[in-house]
Amino acid sequence: MNISANNNNHGPRIKEVIITPIAIVDPPLLNAAGLHAPYALRTIVEIITDDNITGISEIPGNAAINEALESAGQMIIGKDPFQLNQIREKLTNSFGKEHISERGLTPWDQRKLVHIFSSIEVACLDIIGKVIERPVVDLLGGKLRDRVPFAAYLFYKPEGAGGKLEFKTDEHATGWAKARQASAVNPAEMVEQAKAMCKEFGFKSIKLKAGVYEPQVEIDTMFALHKEFGPDIPLRIDPNGVWEVETAIKYGRMLKPIIEYLEDPVRGQENMAIVGKELQIPLATNMCTTSFDDIPNSIKVHSEDIILSDHHFWGGLHASMGLAAICETFGRDLSMHSNSHLGISLAAMVHLGAALPNLRYALDTHYPWQSDEVIIGGRLKFEDGAVKVPEGPGLGVELDREALAALHQNYIDCGLTKRDDEIEMQKIEPGWKFKAVRW
Amino acid sequence: MNISANNNNHGPRIKEVIITPIAIVDPPLLNAAGLHAPYALRTIVEIITDDNITGISEIPGNAAINEALESAGQMIIGKDPFQLNQIREKLTNSFGKEHISERGLTPWDQRKLVHIFSSIEVACLDIIGKVIERPVVDLLGGKLRDRVPFAAYLFYKPEGAGGKLEFKTDEHATGWAKARQASAVNPAEMVEQAKAMCKEFGFKSIKLKAGVYEPQVEIDTMFALHKEFGPDIPLRIDPNGVWEVETAIKYGRMLKPIIEYLEDPVRGQENMAIVGKELQIPLATNMCTTSFDDIPNSIKVHSEDIILSDHHFWGGLHASMGLAAICETFGRDLSMHSNSHLGISLAAMVHLGAALPNLRYALDTHYPWQSDEVIIGGRLKFEDGAVKVPEGPGLGVELDREALAALHQNYIDCGLTKRDDEIEMQKIEPGWKFKAVRW
């Protein structure tokens, strides 16, 4: 039945694909897997058509992804950027099934196919939007909201700015730029971080990245935040799956009166289901249900109530709309996960977020932690914790080539080729070892 | 979170929506609910923008749907046709939840919201395609195949052409036009029907509409078809849910060696699951799982292996792509259901069929049974049982206004306002009553 399809004879064709790895300054943020390196790796993809329209995208970078992307880029030369089904089929045949199980145990996702197709799809949608003079959200059925809400994303951290300063701070910084560099290793310091971040960005929800300290310290932090911000600011906590089931139930009971949802308290769908059934509070995940292959068992055991999707590892924006259809059908909520990122990823998240039905939860973003930018006009603005949908065409953001060159130089200079938070952690805590389950 | 979205300030706006009920000649086809009337009712929707671009669609018509469509048409005046998410939200708020349970017990579907939104969405996609000069399939990610395969759809029937001729035949007809009018009330006559239809259209799969006679007669028909066409032509049978579970198991066992799938042998997801488990042959449905609300239990009990979707009652082409994502995720196949229809619906089915991943089964179509057409250039062609994806822009078919006027006059003249196969059946079998389960 699958007679191969010919391309139409008109319209643009992909002429060139440019892959540029970059390194962006990232502060020393603590998490269950260790510590963020002074630079986070991203990869910028540019797809250029024979009529010189350029589409762009941004994904989490590493040497393996970049290598695969170079190869994928060659495969799509000559293709019509509208033919995304064909492109996905071609890439699936090349990078498909063998990579499905490569997600890994870390809080971030390491699979190739979904990342590669996502980066190509978003850049093609940017091209399509430019060709038809419409914002990307209109390729997803159009926007249901003008502004997409995000949550404050708090991290425990030692003092430090990241980048060349590493664990030092820039003494000239003021406001959030200063607060971002401050130490936050206890509840009181975390409250200060939250106040500074919410003041700067206007966030109306707060998430604590947990799984770093003894659970009681993190619970104390949550209660300190609740005391400071009151009941109108929803709170969430994310131990990245390093709690035992018993730990999650014990501390979940304490947290129940003050949290909006509990994210990945434990590892694995079955354990999540046990915790959710016991606690009867909404559970969210970006670790136990991270692909369409994970969905059937998720539905069967009810491992979570909210899927924190991420178009970078769910295979793009159209696939994310498919995930939205699944969530709506099965009575799940959909929100978004984030890694350290710049404005191209943020713009894509906002276009998608504006098209999603039933968006009840503010999305995650690391964006306040980054200071670099790769788009013309500099960093995107938050108003009252939300980002306005760029008016396009396409993603509505354009590459700043000077910034791109500088960030690529950072990549070469910093010498990092993949994310490894364990090695970074050992710099401040010699001998520290990652544990999939810690408490 | 759902801050309402403003439309963009550019681009076309919907200026006018024209609803035209039509009646098309339909032969006296027998089915579990009775007999097709001499005319089938369809409704043609035209949406016109302020820059005079017209998008069209076609749905199963009846007076209630037409009335609701008139009202829906007023609601979308001034809207940007790209803003389909907003339009769906608006219609859902007006025609939504109250109509969900109105599918009814008949083989065809009677819900308003999904039909109305489908007709508006397809017409808007036709507009979008024309605006951006792309075929509708490119709005669904692009085509994975150039031709979409269909199955021969056999019906038991008394002699007759339908329309004004009713149970008489046109003596000047030749070829399939002649065979279409012939009696087919036993296995031998059905084989002749199949041979004539396959000769004319080149179909490579055959479906028998069953649930009409005692099961043994229909099983005999299937074996006669198998004997005539051999093992290379897949066969299917559809009793439209009027068999008891025991009947389905008994006759399913006989059919197992010669059928590709068994469609709706019994009524209800739980009964389907029992039959499927017992027979271990693929079951298909367009009766027990016909909406997103039906999916969770379908997955839970495994009521079918193949969902025969229908964009007219699944809520349009984008919703059908969402259904495709669900089917792919849960390991179900997706194919298509049909009612008596003309070329606008056929074109929409073909665009969708070309974009679907994993299309393993030839789609259903009643199209060979209709002789009218409402599009310029006349009836669409089948080659080797498949229809080539129209090259667009949009659906790639345009209204023939003279034909539309004549078919609308048919609607006025025939006096039908809704489909009722029971009343028609009583014309040839006085006192005949529909039974939800018959054998």
mmCIF file of N, CA, C and O in Angstrom, chain A residues 90-129:
data_model
loop_
_atom_site.group_PDB
_atom_site.id
_atom_site.type_symbol
_atom_site.label_atom_id
_atom_site.label_comp_id
_atom_site.label_asym_id
_atom_site.label_seq_id
_atom_site.Cartn_x
_atom_site.Cartn_y
_atom_site.Cartn_z
ATOM 1 N N LYS A 90 11.982 8.841 6.146
ATOM 2 C CA LYS A 90 13.373 8.608 5.712
ATOM 3 C C LYS A 90 14.323 8.543 6.920
ATOM 4 O O LYS A 90 15.158 7.645 7.009
ATOM 5 N N LEU A 91 14.162 9.475 7.830
ATOM 6 C CA LEU A 91 15.041 9.488 9.003
ATOM 7 C C LEU A 91 14.766 8.294 9.911
ATOM 8 O O LEU A 91 15.697 7.735 10.504
ATOM 9 N N THR A 92 13.479 7.923 10.012
ATOM 10 C CA THR A 92 13.142 6.758 10.851
ATOM 11 C C THR A 92 13.825 5.521 10.309
ATOM 12 O O THR A 92 14.359 4.703 11.067
ATOM 13 N N ASN A 93 13.837 5.396 8.990
ATOM 14 C CA ASN A 93 14.491 4.234 8.398
ATOM 15 C C ASN A 93 15.999 4.246 8.655
ATOM 16 O O ASN A 93 16.627 3.194 8.709
ATOM 17 N N SER A 94 16.559 5.438 8.835
ATOM 18 C CA SER A 94 18.010 5.531 9.063
ATOM 19 C C SER A 94 18.401 5.526 10.536
ATOM 20 O O SER A 94 19.385 4.905 10.918
ATOM 21 N N PHE A 95 17.631 6.261 11.357
ATOM 22 C CA PHE A 95 18.046 6.428 12.761
ATOM 23 C C PHE A 95 17.060 5.812 13.734
ATOM 24 O O PHE A 95 17.121 6.051 14.927
ATOM 25 N N GLY A 96 16.134 5.019 13.207
ATOM 26 C CA GLY A 96 14.932 4.658 13.941
ATOM 27 C C GLY A 96 15.093 3.728 15.105
ATOM 28 O O GLY A 96 15.681 4.072 16.130
ATOM 29 N N LYS A 97 14.568 2.558 14.944
ATOM 30 C CA LYS A 97 14.319 1.665 16.062
ATOM 31 C C LYS A 97 15.540 1.415 16.932
ATOM 32 O O LYS A 97 15.415 1.255 18.140
ATOM 33 N N GLU A 98 16.705 1.399 16.338
ATOM 34 C CA GLU A 98 17.894 1.060 17.126
ATOM 35 C C GLU A 98 18.148 2.050 18.264
ATOM 36 O O GLU A 98 18.812 1.747 19.240
ATOM 37 N N HIS A 99 17.589 3.281 18.109
ATOM 38 C CA HIS A 99 17.903 4.299 19.105
ATOM 39 C C HIS A 99 16.811 4.486 20.139
ATOM 40 O O HIS A 99 16.939 5.300 21.034
ATOM 41 N N ILE A 100 15.756 3.715 19.991
ATOM 42 C CA ILE A 100 14.587 3.965 20.838
ATOM 43 C C ILE A 100 14.885 3.842 22.324
ATOM 44 O O ILE A 100 14.366 4.584 23.131
ATOM 45 N N SER A 101 15.744 2.920 22.692
ATOM 46 C CA SER A 101 15.933 2.663 24.121
ATOM 47 C C SER A 101 17.077 3.470 24.718
ATOM 48 O O SER A 101 17.527 3.216 25.814
ATOM 49 N N GLU A 102 17.537 4.472 23.999
ATOM 50 C CA GLU A 102 18.723 5.189 24.453
ATOM 51 C C GLU A 102 18.462 6.388 25.351
ATOM 52 O O GLU A 102 19.314 7.236 25.507
ATOM 53 N N ARG A 103 17.265 6.478 25.892
ATOM 54 C CA ARG A 103 16.973 7.656 26.687
ATOM 55 C C ARG A 103 17.972 7.847 27.818
ATOM 56 O O ARG A 103 18.413 8.947 28.106
ATOM 57 N N GLY A 104 18.355 6.760 28.492
ATOM 58 C CA GLY A 104 19.307 6.849 29.590
ATOM 59 C C GLY A 104 18.642 7.146 30.919
ATOM 60 O O GLY A 104 17.445 7.437 30.989
ATOM 61 N N LEU A 105 19.435 7.090 31.990
ATOM 62 C CA LEU A 105 18.889 7.262 33.344
ATOM 63 C C LEU A 105 18.937 8.706 33.826
ATOM 64 O O LEU A 105 18.389 9.038 34.864
ATOM 65 N N THR A 106 19.627 9.555 33.100
ATOM 66 C CA THR A 106 19.766 10.949 33.528
ATOM 67 C C THR A 106 18.438 11.696 33.392
ATOM 68 O O THR A 106 17.540 11.240 32.691
ATOM 69 N N PRO A 107 18.344 12.848 34.062
ATOM 70 C CA PRO A 107 17.116 13.637 33.922
ATOM 71 C C PRO A 107 16.893 14.135 32.499
ATOM 72 O O PRO A 107 15.786 14.471 32.124
ATOM 73 N N TRP A 108 17.935 14.222 31.693
ATOM 74 C CA TRP A 108 17.748 14.665 30.322
ATOM 75 C C TRP A 108 17.766 13.470 29.379
ATOM 76 O O TRP A 108 18.201 12.390 29.740
ATOM 77 N N ASP A 109 17.321 13.701 28.184
ATOM 78 C CA ASP A 109 17.022 12.634 27.249
ATOM 79 C C ASP A 109 18.109 12.556 26.181
ATOM 80 O O ASP A 109 18.583 13.564 25.698
ATOM 81 N N GLN A 110 18.481 11.331 25.822
ATOM 82 C CA GLN A 110 19.667 11.192 24.969
ATOM 83 C C GLN A 110 19.407 10.512 23.622
ATOM 84 O O GLN A 110 20.343 10.095 22.952
ATOM 85 N N ARG A 111 18.135 10.406 23.215
ATOM 86 C CA ARG A 111 17.858 9.683 21.978
ATOM 87 C C ARG A 111 18.124 10.530 20.733
ATOM 88 O O ARG A 111 17.850 11.730 20.720
ATOM 89 N N LYS A 112 18.553 9.887 19.707
ATOM 90 C CA LYS A 112 18.944 10.625 18.496
ATOM 91 C C LYS A 112 17.780 10.967 17.579
ATOM 92 O O LYS A 112 17.587 12.111 17.191
ATOM 93 N N LEU A 113 17.011 9.955 17.154
ATOM 94 C CA LEU A 113 16.022 10.170 16.094
ATOM 95 C C LEU A 113 15.070 11.304 16.427
ATOM 96 O O LEU A 113 14.837 12.195 15.617
ATOM 97 N N VAL A 114 14.517 11.262 17.619
ATOM 98 C CA VAL A 114 13.525 12.279 17.977
ATOM 99 C C VAL A 114 14.139 13.676 18.000
ATOM 100 O O VAL A 114 13.529 14.650 17.567
ATOM 101 N N HIS A 115 15.353 13.772 18.514
ATOM 102 C CA HIS A 115 16.015 15.073 18.527
ATOM 103 C C HIS A 115 16.313 15.566 17.110
ATOM 104 O O HIS A 115 16.088 16.727 16.774
ATOM 105 N N ILE A 116 16.826 14.663 16.300
ATOM 106 C CA ILE A 116 17.189 15.053 14.933
ATOM 107 C C ILE A 116 15.954 15.467 14.149
ATOM 108 O O ILE A 116 15.922 16.526 13.519
ATOM 109 N N PHE A 117 14.909 14.620 14.208
ATOM 110 C CA PHE A 117 13.714 14.984 13.441
ATOM 111 C C PHE A 117 13.104 16.261 13.982
ATOM 112 O O PHE A 117 12.665 17.128 13.212
ATOM 113 N N SER A 118 13.086 16.413 15.284
ATOM 114 C CA SER A 118 12.550 17.649 15.869
ATOM 115 C C SER A 118 13.277 18.868 15.322
ATOM 116 O O SER A 118 12.655 19.862 14.929
ATOM 117 N N SER A 119 14.594 18.799 15.283
ATOM 118 C CA SER A 119 15.350 19.982 14.835
ATOM 119 C C SER A 119 15.076 20.285 13.370
ATOM 120 O O SER A 119 14.976 21.450 12.971
ATOM 121 N N ILE A 120 14.926 19.239 12.572
ATOM 122 C CA ILE A 120 14.648 19.441 11.147
ATOM 123 C C ILE A 120 13.215 19.920 10.953
ATOM 124 O O ILE A 120 12.947 20.842 10.179
ATOM 125 N N GLU A 121 12.283 19.334 11.684
ATOM 126 C CA GLU A 121 10.877 19.716 11.548
ATOM 127 C C GLU A 121 10.667 21.184 11.928
ATOM 128 O O GLU A 121 9.999 21.928 11.214
ATOM 129 N N VAL A 122 11.229 21.584 13.053
ATOM 130 C CA VAL A 122 11.017 22.975 13.495
ATOM 131 C C VAL A 122 11.617 23.946 12.479
ATOM 132 O O VAL A 122 10.990 24.958 12.130
ATOM 133 N N ALA A 123 12.796 23.632 11.967
ATOM 134 C CA ALA A 123 13.404 24.519 10.958
ATOM 135 C C ALA A 123 12.559 24.536 9.686
ATOM 136 O O ALA A 123 12.396 25.591 9.055
ATOM 137 N N CYS A 124 12.004 23.395 9.304
ATOM 138 C CA CYS A 124 11.130 23.357 8.115
ATOM 139 C C CYS A 124 9.839 24.138 8.365
ATOM 140 O O CYS A 124 9.346 24.829 7.464
ATOM 141 N N LEU A 125 9.278 24.033 9.569
ATOM 142 C CA LEU A 125 8.071 24.808 9.876
ATOM 143 C C LEU A 125 8.382 26.308 9.846
ATOM 144 O O LEU A 125 7.547 27.118 9.438
ATOM 145 N N ASP A 126 9.596 26.657 10.272
ATOM 146 C CA ASP A 126 10.023 28.062 10.190
ATOM 147 C C ASP A 126 10.064 28.501 8.723
ATOM 148 O O ASP A 126 9.568 29.585 8.368
ATOM 149 N N ILE A 127 10.590 27.629 7.864
ATOM 150 C CA ILE A 127 10.601 27.921 6.421
ATOM 151 C C ILE A 127 9.170 28.046 5.888
ATOM 152 O O ILE A 127 8.828 29.012 5.205
ATOM 153 N N ILE A 128 8.327 27.063 6.215
ATOM 154 C CA ILE A 128 6.946 27.076 5.715
ATOM 155 C C ILE A 128 6.254 28.363 6.155
ATOM 156 O O ILE A 128 5.589 29.033 5.358
ATOM 157 N N GLY A 129 6.413 28.718 7.413
ATOM 158 C CA GLY A 129 5.806 29.952 7.919
ATOM 159 C C GLY A 129 6.268 31.166 7.136
ATOM 160 O O GLY A 129 5.479 32.060 6.816
#
